[in-house]
Structures are given as structure tokens and as C-alpha cells.
Amino acid sequence: MTQSTSSAVTEDYIDDNWSVSIAPVTISLLTFDTLKADYFKEGFLIGELKEMSEVVPISDDVKKPYIRRYKTLYIKSFLPWPTFLRFYDGYGRVVPEKVASLLGDLLPNVVGWYRCRPFPGTMITNRETMIQQHLRSLVPLLPKYFVFCLVIKNEAENGNPLSFDHKFFNYDSRFELVSHKILNLLSICLVGDEFLQLYPGVVNAAELGVGVQEIISELKNRKKMRKMPLFFDPRLNQIAEELLSVELEANRLENELRRTR
């Protein structure tokens, strides 16, 4: 049945609509990085643009199966910008040398930038518009796919954060909202090697999530319950070591910037 359906697919449909996809660990760390910020918190988004395709089967609205081709911007990680140093002037004009000094070899992989503001709202300022226009000219990514992520912190009356919203925009003569999705962590291990190549940093977390579900389903078995500490400890330690190495590298870069200032 599958072969006959595939052989009947003869037409391609190029879908100009595109979206942003981000791993749950990445969005969680990004939220944590901006959690206590009472000032402008900024940084760069690292990822790649992928061309995707899927077979659209016959349905009430589709008389003949076809191949839909579209693009997805995968955000793999982010790099915070040191708070004591700005990469733009008061007008929003970017200083390329400062950007290149921090990003180094990562510059070709920059797909956008993010900002957390100390006030609510989604109104984009003239300075942010200028920054967006200048940054997208520094990377090889096509300008229309270069995104600006606005992290919106909703606070209670006492100043404590209640929730976070993440809005992604692209700029093509004006800012437009880009749809995004946060991938389901528990399904990561089921989608094959392609996802693991896109998001290598979340492999251990994904395996941990799937393992948790397996253990929960067997909680009635006391022998299985005794094995829980043996399952968690090595994986948590490995994840903690990986996070520590990332933090140490970030501190090293920040110290180098302080010395060269």
C-alpha cells in the first residue's frame, strides 16, 4: 500500500510558509537566563535552516497525494551577550568587530538574536529594528529567515515573574510574527538520528525522560523501584557535567572580554 501511494506522488508543492522549531531544553535555559534580569538581557540564537518535505495523502480535500516542501528554522542553542558590553551604539548600529570577537567560528551559525526587556509589551522599538537590520547583514542566512526573539516576562505586583512568553519575529520591510513550536521532549528518541544531529545537547535529557516514563509504568514492582537511584544518578551526573562545562566556557569568554576591554 505504501509503495503504490508513493509511486502515485508526482507533484511537488513549495510552501512559502516557514516556522521556528526549538528544543525544550534550549527554551528552558533561555528562560532561566532571563529569569532575574531587571535590565535588557540579550544574546544570539544558534541553529540552522532545514529544507523539509512530507507526503500529503489523499483526503476529502486532497484528490491526489503530493509532496509538500517547506523550511524550518531549528534553534539549537543560544549565547548570552555580556551585560557590561554592548554590541551596538545608542542608535542601534551594530559594531561588527564586537560581534565577531565573541561569536568567532559560531558567527555563520547565528540565525537570530533575543532580548528580554524590563517592561511588558510586544511593541518593537526603532533601536531594535536597526539592530535587526544590521545583524542579519553579518550572517550568511537569508535575511527573511533571520529572527528576533522577544522574551516577555509577566510579573506579579511584588515583582516576581509569573510567566514567560517567547515571540519570534522576522523583518521584511516590517516585523511579522513567525509561528514556533517547542518539540515534545518525550518523543525526541522516537524521531531518529536526524533530530539527534540537530539537537545533540538534549539527547541525554530525552533518554532520561523516556526512562522516567518506563519506570513510572512499573512502579508496582518493588524490585524495579529499588533500581530507580541506579538509573537516575549516572544520567543526572552526566547532564550536570555537560552544563558545568558550558558555564565554564561562558565564564572564560566573559573574562577574556573583560581583559580586552
GROMACS .gro file of N, CA and C in nm, residues 29-143:
model
  345
   29LEU      N    1   1.650   2.684   2.926
   29LEU     CA    2   1.772   2.754   2.964
   29LEU      C    3   1.765   2.902   2.927
   30LEU      N    4   1.702   2.932   2.815
   30LEU     CA    5   1.686   3.072   2.775
   30LEU      C    6   1.598   3.145   2.875
   31THR      N    7   1.492   3.081   2.920
   31THR     CA    8   1.404   3.141   3.021
   31THR      C    9   1.479   3.162   3.152
   32PHE      N   10   1.558   3.063   3.192
   32PHE     CA   11   1.635   3.074   3.316
   32PHE      C   12   1.736   3.188   3.307
   33ASP      N   13   1.797   3.204   3.191
   33ASP     CA   14   1.898   3.309   3.174
   33ASP      C   15   1.838   3.448   3.191
   34THR      N   16   1.710   3.463   3.157
   34THR     CA   17   1.645   3.594   3.166
   34THR      C   18   1.555   3.606   3.289
   35LEU      N   19   1.557   3.505   3.376
   35LEU     CA   20   1.462   3.500   3.487
   35LEU      C   21   1.475   3.619   3.581
   36LYS      N   22   1.597   3.649   3.624
   36LYS     CA   23   1.620   3.753   3.725
   36LYS      C   24   1.664   3.886   3.665
   37ALA      N   25   1.658   3.897   3.533
   37ALA     CA   26   1.708   4.019   3.469
   37ALA      C   27   1.612   4.135   3.493
   38ASP      N   28   1.663   4.243   3.553
   38ASP     CA   29   1.584   4.365   3.570
   38ASP      C   30   1.636   4.473   3.475
   39TYR      N   31   1.702   4.430   3.368
   39TYR     CA   32   1.758   4.519   3.267
   39TYR      C   33   1.746   4.446   3.133
   40PHE      N   34   1.795   4.507   3.028
   40PHE     CA   35   1.792   4.443   2.897
   40PHE      C   36   1.891   4.326   2.894
   41LYS      N   37   1.839   4.208   2.868
   41LYS     CA   38   1.922   4.088   2.858
   41LYS      C   39   1.918   4.041   2.713
   42GLU      N   40   2.037   4.026   2.653
   42GLU     CA   41   2.044   3.999   2.510
   42GLU      C   42   2.140   3.885   2.480
   43GLY      N   43   2.128   3.831   2.361
   43GLY     CA   44   2.219   3.726   2.317
   43GLY      C   45   2.184   3.682   2.177
   44PHE      N   46   2.253   3.578   2.132
   44PHE     CA   47   2.238   3.531   1.995
   44PHE      C   48   2.182   3.389   1.992
   45LEU      N   49   2.104   3.360   1.889
   45LEU     CA   50   2.044   3.229   1.869
   45LEU      C   51   2.126   3.151   1.766
   46ILE      N   52   2.161   3.027   1.801
   46ILE     CA   53   2.244   2.943   1.716
   46ILE      C   54   2.158   2.830   1.658
   47GLY      N   55   2.170   2.805   1.529
   47GLY     CA   56   2.090   2.699   1.469
   47GLY      C   57   2.117   2.685   1.321
   48GLU      N   58   2.017   2.636   1.249
   48GLU     CA   59   2.029   2.620   1.105
   48GLU      C   60   1.892   2.612   1.041
   49LEU      N   61   1.887   2.647   0.913
   49LEU     CA   62   1.764   2.640   0.834
   49LEU      C   63   1.764   2.508   0.758
   50LYS      N   64   1.657   2.430   0.774
   50LYS     CA   65   1.648   2.299   0.710
   50LYS      C   66   1.533   2.297   0.611
   51GLU      N   67   1.558   2.234   0.497
   51GLU     CA   68   1.452   2.210   0.400
   51GLU      C   69   1.386   2.076   0.432
   52MET      N   70   1.256   2.077   0.450
   52MET     CA   71   1.181   1.960   0.490
   52MET      C   72   1.082   1.921   0.381
   53SER      N   73   1.034   1.798   0.387
   53SER     CA   74   0.932   1.753   0.293
   53SER      C   75   0.844   1.648   0.360
   54GLU      N   76   0.722   1.639   0.315
   54GLU     CA   77   0.629   1.539   0.365
   54GLU      C   78   0.530   1.504   0.255
   55VAL      N   79   0.483   1.381   0.258
   55VAL     CA   80   0.382   1.337   0.161
   55VAL      C   81   0.244   1.366   0.218
   56VAL      N   82   0.166   1.443   0.147
   56VAL     CA   83   0.028   1.473   0.187
   56VAL      C   84  -0.063   1.369   0.123
   57PRO      N   85  -0.126   1.284   0.203
   57PRO     CA   86  -0.206   1.174   0.147
   57PRO      C   87  -0.342   1.220   0.095
   58ILE      N   88  -0.410   1.129   0.031
   58ILE     CA   89  -0.544   1.157  -0.020
   58ILE      C   90  -0.641   1.175   0.097
   59SER      N   91  -0.727   1.274   0.084
   59SER     CA   92  -0.829   1.301   0.185
   59SER      C   93  -0.949   1.364   0.116
   60ASP      N   94  -1.044   1.411   0.197
   60ASP     CA   95  -1.162   1.476   0.139
   60ASP      C   96  -1.125   1.600   0.059
   61ASP      N   97  -1.019   1.669   0.104
   61ASP     CA   98  -0.976   1.792   0.037
   61ASP      C   99  -0.864   1.769  -0.063
   62VAL      N  100  -0.800   1.653  -0.057
   62VAL     CA  101  -0.687   1.624  -0.145
   62VAL      C  102  -0.723   1.506  -0.234
   63LYS      N  103  -0.732   1.530  -0.365
   63LYS     CA  104  -0.771   1.424  -0.459
   63LYS      C  105  -0.653   1.338  -0.500
   64LYS      N  106  -0.533   1.393  -0.492
   64LYS     CA  107  -0.415   1.319  -0.535
   64LYS      C  108  -0.300   1.350  -0.439
   65PRO      N  109  -0.229   1.249  -0.391
   65PRO     CA  110  -0.120   1.276  -0.298
   65PRO      C  111  -0.008   1.357  -0.364
   66TYR      N  112   0.056   1.441  -0.285
   66TYR     CA  113   0.165   1.522  -0.337
   66TYR      C  114   0.269   1.542  -0.228
   67ILE      N  115   0.384   1.593  -0.268
   67ILE     CA  116   0.494   1.619  -0.174
   67ILE      C  117   0.495   1.767  -0.140
   68ARG      N  118   0.482   1.796  -0.013
   68ARG     CA  119   0.489   1.934   0.034
   68ARG      C  120   0.631   1.962   0.082
   69ARG      N  121   0.691   2.065   0.027
   69ARG     CA  122   0.826   2.105   0.066
   69ARG      C  123   0.820   2.240   0.137
   70TYR      N  124   0.889   2.248   0.249
   70TYR     CA  125   0.884   2.369   0.331
   70TYR      C  126   1.015   2.383   0.408
   71LYS      N  127   1.031   2.493   0.478
   71LYS     CA  128   1.153   2.519   0.554
   71LYS      C  129   1.120   2.537   0.702
   72THR      N  130   1.212   2.490   0.784
   72THR     CA  131   1.201   2.506   0.929
   72THR      C  132   1.334   2.559   0.983
   73LEU      N  133   1.326   2.661   1.066
   73LEU     CA  134   1.445   2.717   1.130
   73LEU      C  135   1.462   2.650   1.266
   74TYR      N  136   1.564   2.567   1.279
   74TYR     CA  137   1.589   2.495   1.404
   74TYR      C  138   1.685   2.577   1.491
   75ILE      N  139   1.641   2.610   1.610
   75ILE     CA  140   1.727   2.679   1.706
   75ILE      C  141   1.782   2.576   1.802
   76LYS      N  142   1.914   2.556   1.798
   76LYS     CA  143   1.977   2.452   1.877
   76LYS      C  144   2.022   2.502   2.014
   77SER      N  145   2.072   2.625   2.019
   77SER     CA  146   2.126   2.679   2.144
   77SER      C  147   2.129   2.830   2.135
   78PHE      N  148   2.184   2.893   2.238
   78PHE     CA  149   2.196   3.039   2.239
   78PHE      C  150   2.323   3.078   2.312
   79LEU      N  151   2.367   3.200   2.287
   79LEU     CA  152   2.488   3.252   2.351
   79LEU      C  153   2.457   3.388   2.410
   80PRO      N  154   2.452   3.400   2.544
   80PRO     CA  155   2.423   3.530   2.605
   80PRO      C  156   2.534   3.631   2.578
   81TRP      N  157   2.495   3.756   2.561
   81TRP     CA  158   2.592   3.863   2.545
   81TRP      C  159   2.624   3.920   2.683
   82PRO      N  160   2.752   3.945   2.714
   82PRO     CA  161   2.788   4.001   2.845
   82PRO      C  162   2.715   4.131   2.873
   83THR      N  163   2.659   4.143   2.992
   83THR     CA  164   2.575   4.258   3.024
   83THR      C  165   2.653   4.389   3.032
   84PHE      N  166   2.784   4.383   3.057
   84PHE     CA  167   2.862   4.506   3.073
   84PHE      C  168   2.909   4.562   2.939
   85LEU      N  169   2.878   4.494   2.829
   85LEU     CA  170   2.929   4.534   2.699
   85LEU      C  171   2.816   4.533   2.597
   86ARG      N  172   2.804   4.639   2.518
   86ARG     CA  173   2.702   4.648   2.414
   86ARG      C  174   2.766   4.626   2.277
   87PHE      N  175   2.693   4.559   2.188
   87PHE     CA  176   2.745   4.537   2.053
   87PHE      C  177   2.683   4.635   1.953
   88TYR      N  178   2.621   4.741   2.004
   88TYR     CA  179   2.561   4.844   1.919
   88TYR      C  180   2.570   4.978   1.991
   89ASP      N  181   2.551   5.086   1.915
   89ASP     CA  182   2.556   5.218   1.975
   89ASP      C  183   2.415   5.263   2.014
   90GLY      N  184   2.402   5.390   2.053
   90GLY     CA  185   2.274   5.439   2.101
   90GLY      C  186   2.164   5.439   1.997
   91TYR      N  187   2.203   5.439   1.869
   91TYR     CA  188   2.104   5.438   1.761
   91TYR      C  189   2.063   5.296   1.721
   92GLY      N  190   2.140   5.197   1.769
   92GLY     CA  191   2.114   5.060   1.728
   92GLY      C  192   2.205   5.011   1.617
   93ARG      N  193   2.307   5.090   1.583
   93ARG     CA  194   2.401   5.049   1.480
   93ARG      C  195   2.500   4.949   1.539
   94VAL      N  196   2.505   4.831   1.479
   94VAL     CA  197   2.586   4.721   1.530
   94VAL      C  198   2.733   4.743   1.498
   95VAL      N  199   2.819   4.707   1.593
   95VAL     CA  200   2.964   4.712   1.573
   95VAL      C  201   3.010   4.571   1.535
   96PRO      N  202   3.037   4.545   1.407
   96PRO     CA  203   3.069   4.409   1.363
   96PRO      C  204   3.187   4.347   1.436
   97GLU      N  205   3.288   4.428   1.469
   97GLU     CA  206   3.407   4.374   1.535
   97GLU      C  207   3.374   4.315   1.671
   98LYS      N  208   3.283   4.379   1.744
   98LYS     CA  209   3.244   4.327   1.875
   98LYS      C  210   3.169   4.195   1.862
   99VAL      N  211   3.080   4.188   1.764
   99VAL     CA  212   3.004   4.065   1.743
   99VAL      C  213   3.097   3.951   1.705
  100ALA      N  214   3.189   3.978   1.613
  100ALA     CA  215   3.282   3.874   1.568
  100ALA      C  216   3.375   3.829   1.679
  101SER      N  217   3.413   3.921   1.769
  101SER     CA  218   3.506   3.886   1.876
  101SER      C  219   3.445   3.786   1.974
  102LEU      N  220   3.316   3.793   1.997
  102LEU     CA  221   3.251   3.700   2.089
  102LEU      C  222   3.211   3.571   2.019
  103LEU      N  223   3.152   3.583   1.902
  103LEU     CA  224   3.098   3.465   1.834
  103LEU      C  225   3.205   3.381   1.768
  104GLY      N  226   3.307   3.443   1.712
  104GLY     CA  227   3.413   3.367   1.648
  104GLY      C  228   3.359   3.277   1.538
  105ASP      N  229   3.392   3.146   1.547
  105ASP     CA  230   3.351   3.049   1.446
  105ASP      C  231   3.201   3.024   1.447
  106LEU      N  232   3.131   3.069   1.550
  106LEU     CA  233   2.986   3.047   1.557
  106LEU      C  234   2.907   3.146   1.471
  107LEU      N  235   2.972   3.252   1.425
  107LEU     CA  236   2.901   3.356   1.351
  107LEU      C  237   2.822   3.301   1.231
  108PRO      N  238   2.876   3.209   1.150
  108PRO     CA  239   2.797   3.158   1.037
  108PRO      C  240   2.674   3.079   1.080
  109ASN      N  241   2.669   3.037   1.207
  109ASN     CA  242   2.556   2.957   1.256
  109ASN      C  243   2.452   3.041   1.331
  110VAL      N  244   2.472   3.172   1.336
  110VAL     CA  245   2.376   3.259   1.403
  110VAL      C  246   2.252   3.275   1.315
  111VAL      N  247   2.136   3.245   1.372
  111VAL     CA  248   2.010   3.254   1.297
  111VAL      C  249   1.918   3.361   1.354
  112GLY      N  250   1.964   3.431   1.458
  112GLY     CA  251   1.880   3.535   1.516
  112GLY      C  252   1.939   3.586   1.646
  113TRP      N  253   1.865   3.671   1.713
  113TRP     CA  254   1.906   3.723   1.842
  113TRP      C  255   1.783   3.735   1.930
  114TYR      N  256   1.807   3.746   2.061
  114TYR     CA  257   1.695   3.755   2.155
  114TYR      C  258   1.716   3.872   2.250
  115ARG      N  259   1.607   3.915   2.308
  115ARG     CA  260   1.613   4.025   2.404
  115ARG      C  261   1.502   4.010   2.506
  116CYS      N  262   1.538   4.026   2.632
  116CYS     CA  263   1.440   4.032   2.741
  116CYS      C  264   1.441   4.175   2.794
  117ARG      N  265   1.325   4.238   2.792
  117ARG     CA  266   1.316   4.378   2.834
  117ARG      C  267   1.257   4.387   2.975
  118PRO      N  268   1.294   4.492   3.049
  118PRO     CA  269   1.244   4.507   3.186
  118PRO      C  270   1.102   4.564   3.191
  119PHE      N  271   1.030   4.557   3.082
  119PHE     CA  272   0.892   4.606   3.080
  119PHE      C  273   0.811   4.517   2.984
  120PRO      N  274   0.681   4.503   3.005
  120PRO     CA  275   0.599   4.415   2.921
  120PRO      C  276   0.566   4.480   2.787
  121GLY      N  277   0.500   4.402   2.702
  121GLY     CA  278   0.456   4.454   2.573
  121GLY      C  279   0.537   4.399   2.457
  122THR      N  280   0.477   4.400   2.338
  122THR     CA  281   0.542   4.346   2.219
  122THR      C  282   0.576   4.454   2.117
  123MET      N  283   0.559   4.580   2.152
  123MET     CA  284   0.594   4.688   2.059
  123MET      C  285   0.745   4.689   2.037
  124ILE      N  286   0.787   4.679   1.912
  124ILE     CA  287   0.928   4.675   1.877
  124ILE      C  288   0.979   4.817   1.853
  125THR      N  289   1.088   4.853   1.917
  125THR     CA  290   1.140   4.989   1.912
  125THR      C  291   1.221   5.013   1.784
  126ASN      N  292   1.247   5.140   1.757
  126ASN     CA  293   1.330   5.176   1.641
  126ASN      C  294   1.472   5.122   1.656
  127ARG      N  295   1.523   5.123   1.779
  127ARG     CA  296   1.658   5.070   1.801
  127ARG      C  297   1.662   4.921   1.772
  128GLU      N  298   1.561   4.847   1.816
  128GLU     CA  299   1.557   4.703   1.788
  128GLU      C  300   1.545   4.675   1.638
  129THR      N  301   1.472   4.761   1.568
  129THR     CA  302   1.462   4.747   1.423
  129THR      C  303   1.598   4.767   1.357
  130MET      N  304   1.672   4.867   1.402
  130MET     CA  305   1.804   4.894   1.347
  130MET      C  306   1.899   4.778   1.375
  131ILE      N  307   1.894   4.725   1.498
  131ILE     CA  308   1.980   4.611   1.533
  131ILE      C  309   1.949   4.491   1.444
  132GLN      N  310   1.820   4.464   1.424
  132GLN     CA  311   1.779   4.352   1.340
  132GLN      C  312   1.833   4.367   1.197
  133GLN      N  313   1.820   4.486   1.141
  133GLN     CA  314   1.866   4.509   1.004
  133GLN      C  315   2.017   4.491   0.991
  134HIS      N  316   2.091   4.538   1.091
  134HIS     CA  317   2.236   4.529   1.083
  134HIS      C  318   2.285   4.387   1.108
  135LEU      N  319   2.227   4.318   1.206
  135LEU     CA  320   2.274   4.184   1.239
  135LEU      C  321   2.253   4.087   1.123
  136ARG      N  322   2.140   4.095   1.057
  136ARG     CA  323   2.112   3.997   0.952
  136ARG      C  324   2.203   4.014   0.832
  137SER      N  325   2.270   4.130   0.822
  137SER     CA  326   2.366   4.151   0.712
  137SER      C  327   2.502   4.090   0.743
  138LEU      N  328   2.523   4.043   0.868
  138LEU     CA  329   2.652   3.989   0.909
  138LEU      C  330   2.661   3.838   0.894
  139VAL      N  331   2.549   3.771   0.867
  139VAL     CA  332   2.546   3.625   0.864
  139VAL      C  333   2.505   3.578   0.724
  140PRO      N  334   2.543   3.454   0.688
  140PRO     CA  335   2.509   3.403   0.554
  140PRO      C  336   2.362   3.366   0.537
  141LEU      N  337   2.287   3.354   0.646
  141LEU     CA  338   2.146   3.317   0.636
  141LEU      C  339   2.068   3.423   0.558
  142LEU      N  340   1.974   3.378   0.474
  142LEU     CA  341   1.891   3.473   0.401
  142LEU      C  342   1.821   3.566   0.500
  143PRO      N  343   1.819   3.697   0.472
  143PRO     CA  344   1.766   3.794   0.569
  143PRO      C  345   1.625   3.765   0.619
   0.00000   0.00000   0.00000
